[in-house]
Amino acid sequence: MEMVTPFKEIIDAVKAAGGDGFKRCYQCGLCDTVCPWNKVMQFSMRKLVREATFGLTEIESEDIWRCTTCGKCPQVCPRDVKQIESGVALRRIATEYDVFPHAVQPIRAVAASLRAEGNPFGEERAKRTKWSDGLSVPIFAEGMEFLYSPCCYLSYDPRGRKIARATVEILNKAGVEFGILGAEESCCGESIRKTGDEALFKTLARQNIRALVERGVKKVLVSSPHCYHTYTREYPEFMVHFEVVHISQLLFQLISEGRLQLRKEYAKKVTYHDPCYLGRHNGVYEEPRAALQSIAGLQLREMPESRQNSFCCGGGGGRIWMETPKGQRFSDLRLAQAVDVGAEVLATACPYCITNFEDSRINLPDGGASIEVKDITEIVRDAL
């Protein structure tokens, strides 16, 4: 049965949830021309905006959950409709009424795990530091230079743990003083906020902020662009400000200062994928490339859609937890772009991108033998 929310109710609800920007849209359609969904299916952000303006939003539809918050449409919008914030407002309404289409239902389990254990994987909080077994990784103490926050993916996901371990090897090699929060750390909450669960985001944020303040943390080092965005753009809403550094920025700094000696040759053709939340949302484009170009033998090749025009992997906006059928995965198209420029390695700097690209790689006709997927941290570690 098709359900259409009543006109007045949806308009008031959208406004109350933070979607007042919808009313500024004059239907130019530029958002649809840049939306990555239109590379795999027919989808219209303009239609969603129009429906919300007239109170005709179907909160039962999967369409309101498709946006990956990649940031492409806001950068071309002439009316500042705030598609991301306004779209999340619709999800807040659906979340409030516990309305989740089939493909979105995993969000329920993710939210339950975040409440119980502080991570989205259903893993025990006590196992958050298992990735560091056998490495010299101290618990943060006041006066240390960095708190290293490896994010949930790098703490629990088997592929992600390799990136966290490579990061620690680099930090120790360069003599960087750092520590971790261990079991005290919770998910930053970025992705669950984008799915509309504002209350849970605030709970997670307050837990983390309390732990950081009590420990005397001033500088935070992160591996995930989503954590970077949350710490720099969203936690200040709670009247706190930490200096936040993404690992790609620190790698460039350590190499420039001579604290990392890249003695080994890495004779491979590499293309770099700009994660949406590192590049388009936060303007970090050059440091990752400069770090890669510092490695002897490495040939850096650019894909046609790069920097501010980078093509989304499909994992943002909470989509990393949702079901995306084959034939609709952005990462398949992006991996094909990497192969087309002759790359032997697709490098990036985001755990969501790594996850999606690895899934796409193993589905290649050759089983993924033609191209590797690497975090730039792993490449730099291999060049030490």
Short mmCIF file of C-alpha atoms in Angstrom, two decimals:
data_model
loop_
_atom_site.label_atom_id
_atom_site.label_comp_id
_atom_site.label_asym_id
_atom_site.label_seq_id
_atom_site.Cartn_x
_atom_site.Cartn_y
_atom_site.Cartn_z
CA MET A 1 0.00 0.00 0.00
CA GLU A 2 1.36 3.42 -0.92
CA MET A 3 1.28 5.88 1.95
CA VAL A 4 1.57 9.62 1.38
CA THR A 5 2.15 11.81 4.42
CA PRO A 6 -0.46 14.60 4.78
CA PHE A 7 0.50 17.99 3.40
CA LYS A 8 0.51 20.11 6.56
CA GLU A 9 2.04 17.47 8.79
CA ILE A 10 5.04 16.80 6.56
CA ILE A 11 5.77 20.48 5.97
CA ASP A 12 5.77 21.18 9.70
CA ALA A 13 7.76 18.04 10.43
CA VAL A 14 10.39 18.77 7.79
CA LYS A 15 10.82 22.31 9.09
CA ALA A 16 11.07 21.12 12.69
CA ALA A 17 13.65 18.48 11.73
CA GLY A 18 15.91 21.01 10.01
CA GLY A 19 14.77 20.83 6.41
CA ASP A 20 13.61 24.40 5.95
CA GLY A 21 16.16 24.86 3.14
CA PHE A 22 13.93 22.88 0.78
CA LYS A 23 11.69 25.91 0.27
CA ARG A 24 14.51 27.83 -1.47
CA CYS A 25 14.66 25.40 -4.41
CA TYR A 26 13.48 26.76 -7.77
CA GLN A 27 13.83 23.41 -9.58
CA CYS A 28 16.80 24.20 -11.84
CA GLY A 29 17.80 20.51 -11.77
CA LEU A 30 21.56 21.02 -11.43
CA CYS A 31 21.58 18.61 -8.49
CA ASP A 32 20.36 15.80 -10.73
CA THR A 33 23.07 16.43 -13.32
CA VAL A 34 25.88 15.76 -10.82
CA CYS A 35 24.29 13.11 -8.59
CA PRO A 36 26.25 9.83 -8.87
CA TRP A 37 23.05 7.80 -8.61
CA ASN A 38 22.19 8.79 -12.16
CA LYS A 39 25.19 6.79 -13.35
CA VAL A 40 23.55 3.56 -12.15
CA MET A 41 19.79 4.24 -12.15
CA GLN A 42 17.22 6.98 -12.54
CA PHE A 43 17.08 9.13 -9.42
CA SER A 44 16.02 12.72 -8.81
CA MET A 45 17.06 14.81 -5.84
CA ARG A 46 15.04 17.62 -7.41
CA LYS A 47 11.91 15.47 -7.15
CA LEU A 48 12.56 14.74 -3.46
CA VAL A 49 12.97 18.45 -2.81
CA ARG A 50 9.77 19.28 -4.65
CA GLU A 51 7.76 16.62 -2.85
CA ALA A 52 8.99 17.84 0.54
CA THR A 53 8.12 21.44 -0.38
CA PHE A 54 4.51 20.44 -1.03
CA GLY A 55 4.27 17.97 1.84
CA LEU A 56 4.11 14.90 -0.38
CA THR A 57 7.13 13.00 0.94
CA GLU A 58 6.76 9.23 1.13
CA ILE A 59 8.75 8.42 4.26
CA GLU A 60 8.26 4.74 3.49
CA SER A 61 10.20 5.08 0.22
CA GLU A 62 13.84 4.07 -0.11
CA ASP A 63 14.50 7.24 -2.11
CA ILE A 64 14.99 9.42 0.97
CA TRP A 65 17.77 7.02 2.03
CA ARG A 66 19.73 7.01 -1.24
CA CYS A 67 21.75 10.20 -0.74
CA THR A 68 25.36 9.40 0.17
CA THR A 69 25.88 13.02 1.30
CA CYS A 70 28.78 13.12 -1.18
CA GLY A 71 28.52 16.91 -1.43
CA LYS A 72 28.34 17.23 -5.20
CA CYS A 73 24.91 18.85 -5.41
CA PRO A 74 25.53 21.55 -2.75
CA GLN A 75 28.60 22.77 -4.64
CA VAL A 76 26.54 23.45 -7.79
CA CYS A 77 23.29 24.60 -6.15
CA PRO A 78 22.63 28.31 -6.85
CA ARG A 79 20.05 28.65 -4.06
CA ASP A 80 21.78 27.00 -1.07
CA VAL A 81 18.99 24.45 -0.65
CA LYS A 82 21.24 22.51 1.76
CA GLN A 83 20.37 19.16 0.22
CA ILE A 84 22.35 17.17 2.78
CA GLU A 85 20.91 18.80 5.89
CA SER A 86 17.43 18.88 4.38
CA GLY A 87 17.64 15.25 3.29
CA VAL A 88 18.76 14.15 6.74
CA ALA A 89 15.71 15.99 8.10
CA LEU A 90 13.48 13.58 6.18
CA ARG A 91 15.37 10.64 7.65
CA ARG A 92 14.87 12.04 11.13
CA ILE A 93 11.13 11.88 10.57
CA ALA A 94 11.34 8.28 9.31
CA THR A 95 13.58 7.32 12.24
CA GLU A 96 11.19 8.92 14.72
CA TYR A 97 8.37 6.77 13.34
CA ASP A 98 10.65 3.70 13.04
CA VAL A 99 9.99 3.45 9.29
CA PHE A 100 12.84 1.67 7.48
CA PRO A 101 12.55 0.15 3.99
CA HIS A 102 14.01 -3.32 3.49
CA ALA A 103 17.43 -2.13 2.27
CA VAL A 104 17.72 0.24 5.25
CA GLN A 105 16.70 -2.18 7.99
CA PRO A 106 20.33 -3.01 8.98
CA ILE A 107 20.37 0.46 10.56
CA ARG A 108 18.28 -0.93 13.42
CA ALA A 109 21.00 -3.42 14.35
CA VAL A 110 23.72 -0.78 13.90
CA ALA A 111 21.91 1.60 16.25
CA ALA A 112 21.39 -1.14 18.84
CA SER A 113 25.09 -2.03 18.78
CA LEU A 114 26.10 1.61 19.10
CA ARG A 115 23.91 1.98 22.18
CA ALA A 116 25.15 -1.22 23.79
CA GLU A 117 28.84 -1.36 22.84
CA GLY A 118 29.74 1.98 21.27
CA ASN A 119 30.46 0.49 17.83
CA PRO A 120 28.32 -0.47 14.82
CA PHE A 121 29.65 -4.02 14.41
CA GLY A 122 27.98 -5.78 17.32
CA GLU A 123 31.41 -6.42 18.84
CA GLU A 124 32.33 -6.16 22.53
CA ARG A 125 33.66 -2.79 23.63
CA ALA A 126 36.49 -4.59 25.41
CA LYS A 127 37.81 -5.85 22.05
CA ARG A 128 38.28 -2.35 20.64
CA THR A 129 42.06 -2.51 21.13
CA LYS A 130 42.58 -6.04 19.80
CA TRP A 131 43.92 -4.57 16.53
CA SER A 132 47.00 -3.35 18.45
CA ASP A 133 48.06 -6.74 19.86
CA GLY A 134 51.84 -7.08 19.63
CA LEU A 135 52.42 -3.39 18.91
CA SER A 136 53.65 -0.64 21.20
CA VAL A 137 50.42 1.31 21.64
CA PRO A 138 50.02 3.10 24.99
CA ILE A 139 46.84 4.45 26.50
CA PHE A 140 46.76 8.23 26.14
CA ALA A 141 48.12 10.26 29.04
CA GLU A 142 47.95 14.02 29.43
CA GLY A 143 50.93 15.70 27.78
CA MET A 144 51.17 13.31 24.83
CA GLU A 145 51.17 15.03 21.45
CA PHE A 146 48.34 13.09 19.83
CA LEU A 147 45.35 11.05 20.75
CA TYR A 148 45.09 8.52 17.92
CA SER A 149 41.46 7.71 17.14
CA PRO A 150 41.50 4.82 14.62
CA CYS A 151 37.68 4.70 14.15
CA CYS A 152 35.40 1.67 14.43
CA TYR A 153 36.31 0.18 11.06
CA LEU A 154 40.02 0.17 11.81
CA SER A 155 39.36 -1.20 15.30
CA TYR A 156 37.08 -4.12 14.39
CA ASP A 157 37.11 -4.85 10.65
CA PRO A 158 39.85 -7.37 9.66
CA ARG A 159 40.83 -5.33 6.58
CA GLY A 160 40.72 -2.09 8.53
CA ARG A 161 42.97 -3.41 11.30
CA LYS A 162 45.82 -3.70 8.79
CA ILE A 163 45.58 0.04 8.20
CA ALA A 164 45.62 0.83 11.93
CA ARG A 165 48.70 -1.34 12.41
CA ALA A 166 50.47 0.31 9.47
CA THR A 167 49.67 3.70 11.02
CA VAL A 168 51.20 2.73 14.35
CA GLU A 169 54.34 1.40 12.65
CA ILE A 170 54.77 4.78 10.91
CA LEU A 171 54.13 6.80 14.07
CA ASN A 172 56.64 4.75 16.05
CA LYS A 173 59.21 4.98 13.25
CA ALA A 174 58.87 8.77 13.15
CA GLY A 175 59.00 9.11 16.93
CA VAL A 176 55.53 10.59 17.24
CA GLU A 177 54.24 10.57 20.81
CA PHE A 178 50.69 9.27 20.85
CA GLY A 179 48.20 7.17 22.76
CA ILE A 180 44.71 5.74 22.34
CA LEU A 181 41.58 5.81 24.47
CA GLY A 182 41.03 2.08 24.13
CA ALA A 183 37.70 0.79 25.43
CA GLU A 184 36.76 4.31 26.55
CA GLU A 185 36.36 5.37 22.92
CA SER A 186 32.97 5.17 21.19
CA CYS A 187 32.01 5.65 17.55
CA CYS A 188 32.19 9.32 16.58
CA GLY A 189 28.54 9.03 15.49
CA GLU A 190 28.87 10.64 12.06
CA SER A 191 27.12 7.98 10.02
CA ILE A 192 24.27 7.35 12.47
CA ARG A 193 23.58 11.09 12.50
CA LYS A 194 23.28 11.05 8.71
CA THR A 195 20.66 8.30 9.02
CA GLY A 196 18.54 10.62 11.15
CA ASP A 197 19.18 9.34 14.68
CA GLU A 198 20.11 12.66 16.24
CA ALA A 199 19.57 11.52 19.84
CA LEU A 200 22.02 8.62 19.48
CA PHE A 201 24.59 10.86 17.81
CA LYS A 202 24.43 13.28 20.73
CA THR A 203 24.86 10.46 23.23
CA LEU A 204 27.96 9.15 21.45
CA ALA A 205 29.39 12.63 21.00
CA ARG A 206 29.00 13.49 24.68
CA GLN A 207 30.63 10.21 25.71
CA ASN A 208 33.66 10.89 23.52
CA ILE A 209 33.95 14.56 24.44
CA ARG A 210 33.83 13.71 28.15
CA ALA A 211 36.59 11.12 27.73
CA LEU A 212 38.78 13.50 25.71
CA VAL A 213 38.37 16.39 28.11
CA GLU A 214 39.01 14.26 31.18
CA ARG A 215 42.20 12.90 29.61
CA GLY A 216 43.43 16.37 28.67
CA VAL A 217 43.43 15.74 24.91
CA LYS A 218 44.31 18.72 22.72
CA LYS A 219 45.25 17.16 19.36
CA VAL A 220 43.40 14.29 17.73
CA LEU A 221 44.84 12.17 14.91
CA VAL A 222 42.28 10.31 12.81
CA SER A 223 42.38 7.81 9.96
CA SER A 224 38.77 8.27 8.83
CA PRO A 225 37.60 11.39 6.97
CA HIS A 226 34.21 10.86 8.61
CA CYS A 227 35.81 11.15 12.06
CA TYR A 228 37.75 14.17 10.80
CA HIS A 229 34.52 15.85 9.70
CA THR A 230 32.76 15.05 12.98
CA TYR A 231 35.55 16.30 15.23
CA THR A 232 36.11 19.49 13.23
CA ARG A 233 32.58 20.39 12.07
CA GLU A 234 30.11 18.76 14.44
CA TYR A 235 31.65 18.41 17.92
CA PRO A 236 32.10 22.22 18.15
CA GLU A 237 28.28 22.29 18.45
CA PHE A 238 28.97 21.06 22.01
CA MET A 239 31.26 24.06 22.69
CA VAL A 240 34.53 22.13 22.45
CA HIS A 241 37.37 22.58 19.98
CA PHE A 242 40.15 20.07 19.39
CA GLU A 243 42.98 20.38 16.89
CA VAL A 244 42.27 17.57 14.43
CA VAL A 245 44.74 16.10 11.94
CA HIS A 246 44.00 13.48 9.29
CA ILE A 247 46.72 10.87 8.86
CA SER A 248 47.34 11.97 5.25
CA GLN A 249 48.18 15.46 6.51
CA LEU A 250 50.56 14.10 9.15
CA LEU A 251 52.26 11.80 6.64
CA PHE A 252 53.03 14.78 4.41
CA GLN A 253 54.35 16.74 7.39
CA LEU A 254 56.57 13.90 8.64
CA ILE A 255 58.02 13.32 5.17
CA SER A 256 58.61 17.06 4.60
CA GLU A 257 60.39 17.40 7.95
CA GLY A 258 62.60 14.40 7.23
CA ARG A 259 61.23 12.41 10.15
CA LEU A 260 60.16 9.64 7.76
CA GLN A 261 62.84 8.30 5.43
CA LEU A 262 61.25 6.59 2.42
CA ARG A 263 64.16 4.39 1.38
CA LYS A 264 62.36 1.65 -0.54
CA GLU A 265 61.20 1.94 -4.11
CA TYR A 266 57.49 1.41 -4.86
CA ALA A 267 57.60 0.83 -8.60
CA LYS A 268 53.88 0.78 -9.32
CA LYS A 269 51.33 2.86 -11.17
CA VAL A 270 49.02 4.38 -8.55
CA THR A 271 45.85 6.42 -8.82
CA TYR A 272 44.46 8.29 -5.84
CA HIS A 273 40.74 8.46 -5.01
CA ASP A 274 39.64 11.56 -3.09
CA PRO A 275 37.21 10.51 -0.35
CA CYS A 276 34.19 12.83 -0.29
CA TYR A 277 34.59 13.74 3.37
CA LEU A 278 38.32 14.42 3.10
CA GLY A 279 38.27 16.27 -0.21
CA ARG A 280 34.99 17.89 -1.17
CA HIS A 281 33.76 18.43 2.39
CA ASN A 282 37.05 19.46 4.00
CA GLY A 283 39.39 20.56 1.22
CA VAL A 284 42.26 18.09 1.77
CA TYR A 285 43.52 17.33 -1.73
CA GLU A 286 47.24 18.01 -1.98
CA GLU A 287 48.78 16.39 1.12
CA PRO A 288 47.84 12.80 0.19
CA ARG A 289 49.17 13.28 -3.35
CA ALA A 290 52.36 14.94 -2.13
CA ALA A 291 52.99 12.07 0.28
CA LEU A 292 52.57 9.53 -2.52
CA GLN A 293 54.76 11.51 -4.92
CA SER A 294 57.56 11.46 -2.35
CA ILE A 295 57.95 7.71 -2.84
CA ALA A 296 60.65 6.61 -5.29
CA GLY A 297 59.37 4.74 -8.33
CA LEU A 298 55.71 5.51 -7.72
CA GLN A 299 53.88 6.80 -10.80
CA LEU A 300 50.79 8.81 -9.84
CA ARG A 301 48.01 8.82 -12.43
CA GLU A 302 44.86 10.91 -12.07
CA MET A 303 41.39 9.66 -12.88
CA PRO A 304 39.12 11.98 -14.91
CA GLU A 305 36.89 12.68 -11.88
CA SER A 306 39.26 13.83 -9.15
CA ARG A 307 39.70 16.43 -6.43
CA GLN A 308 36.48 18.48 -6.05
CA ASN A 309 34.84 16.41 -8.79
CA SER A 310 35.79 13.05 -7.29
CA PHE A 311 33.30 10.24 -7.83
CA CYS A 312 31.72 8.94 -4.61
CA CYS A 313 32.42 5.34 -3.47
CA GLY A 314 28.84 5.04 -2.18
CA GLY A 315 29.58 4.65 1.54
CA GLY A 316 28.67 8.05 2.98
CA GLY A 317 25.40 9.15 4.51
CA GLY A 318 25.08 5.86 6.39
CA ARG A 319 24.94 3.93 3.09
CA ILE A 320 27.92 1.84 4.27
CA TRP A 321 25.46 -0.02 6.52
CA MET A 322 22.67 -0.38 3.95
CA GLU A 323 22.14 -2.94 1.21
CA THR A 324 23.10 -1.83 -2.29
CA PRO A 325 22.43 -4.43 -5.01
CA LYS A 326 24.95 -5.26 -7.70
CA GLY A 327 24.55 -2.95 -10.64
CA GLN A 328 23.95 0.04 -8.34
CA ARG A 329 27.33 0.22 -6.61
CA PHE A 330 29.30 3.39 -7.28
CA SER A 331 32.50 1.63 -6.26
CA ASP A 332 32.24 -0.68 -9.29
CA LEU A 333 32.29 2.34 -11.61
CA ARG A 334 35.12 4.01 -9.72
CA LEU A 335 37.26 0.89 -9.79
CA ALA A 336 36.71 0.67 -13.55
CA GLN A 337 37.95 4.26 -13.85
CA ALA A 338 41.11 3.29 -11.98
CA VAL A 339 41.69 0.33 -14.29
CA ASP A 340 41.10 2.54 -17.34
CA VAL A 341 43.99 4.87 -16.42
CA GLY A 342 46.31 1.89 -16.17
CA ALA A 343 46.62 1.88 -12.37
CA GLU A 344 48.02 -1.16 -10.62
CA VAL A 345 46.99 0.27 -7.25
CA LEU A 346 43.92 2.27 -6.26
CA ALA A 347 44.96 4.31 -3.23
CA THR A 348 42.65 6.19 -0.92
CA ALA A 349 42.45 7.45 2.66
CA CYS A 350 39.06 6.36 4.00
CA PRO A 351 37.93 3.06 5.55
CA TYR A 352 34.53 3.22 3.84
CA CYS A 353 36.20 3.64 0.45
CA ILE A 354 38.59 0.78 1.19
CA THR A 355 35.68 -1.50 2.14
CA ASN A 356 33.62 -0.71 -0.95
CA PHE A 357 36.56 -0.92 -3.35
CA GLU A 358 37.69 -4.25 -1.91
CA ASP A 359 34.19 -5.63 -2.42
CA SER A 360 34.18 -4.37 -6.00
CA ARG A 361 37.70 -5.66 -6.67
CA ILE A 362 36.92 -9.28 -5.85
CA ASN A 363 33.97 -9.10 -8.27
CA LEU A 364 36.19 -8.18 -11.22
CA PRO A 365 36.37 -10.80 -14.00
CA ASP A 366 39.93 -11.68 -12.95
CA GLY A 367 39.00 -11.86 -9.27
CA GLY A 368 40.87 -8.66 -8.52
CA ALA A 369 44.31 -9.78 -9.71
CA SER A 370 44.71 -6.76 -11.99
CA ILE A 371 44.56 -4.07 -9.28
CA GLU A 372 45.24 -3.66 -5.57
CA VAL A 373 43.31 -1.45 -3.14
CA LYS A 374 45.52 0.29 -0.57
CA ASP A 375 45.24 2.97 2.06
CA ILE A 376 47.99 5.55 1.53
CA THR A 377 49.27 4.66 5.02
CA GLU A 378 50.00 1.12 3.86
CA ILE A 379 51.88 2.39 0.80
CA VAL A 380 54.02 4.78 2.87
CA ARG A 381 54.72 2.02 5.42
CA ASP A 382 55.87 -0.28 2.60
CA ALA A 383 58.28 2.41 1.39
CA LEU A 384 60.02 2.86 4.76
#
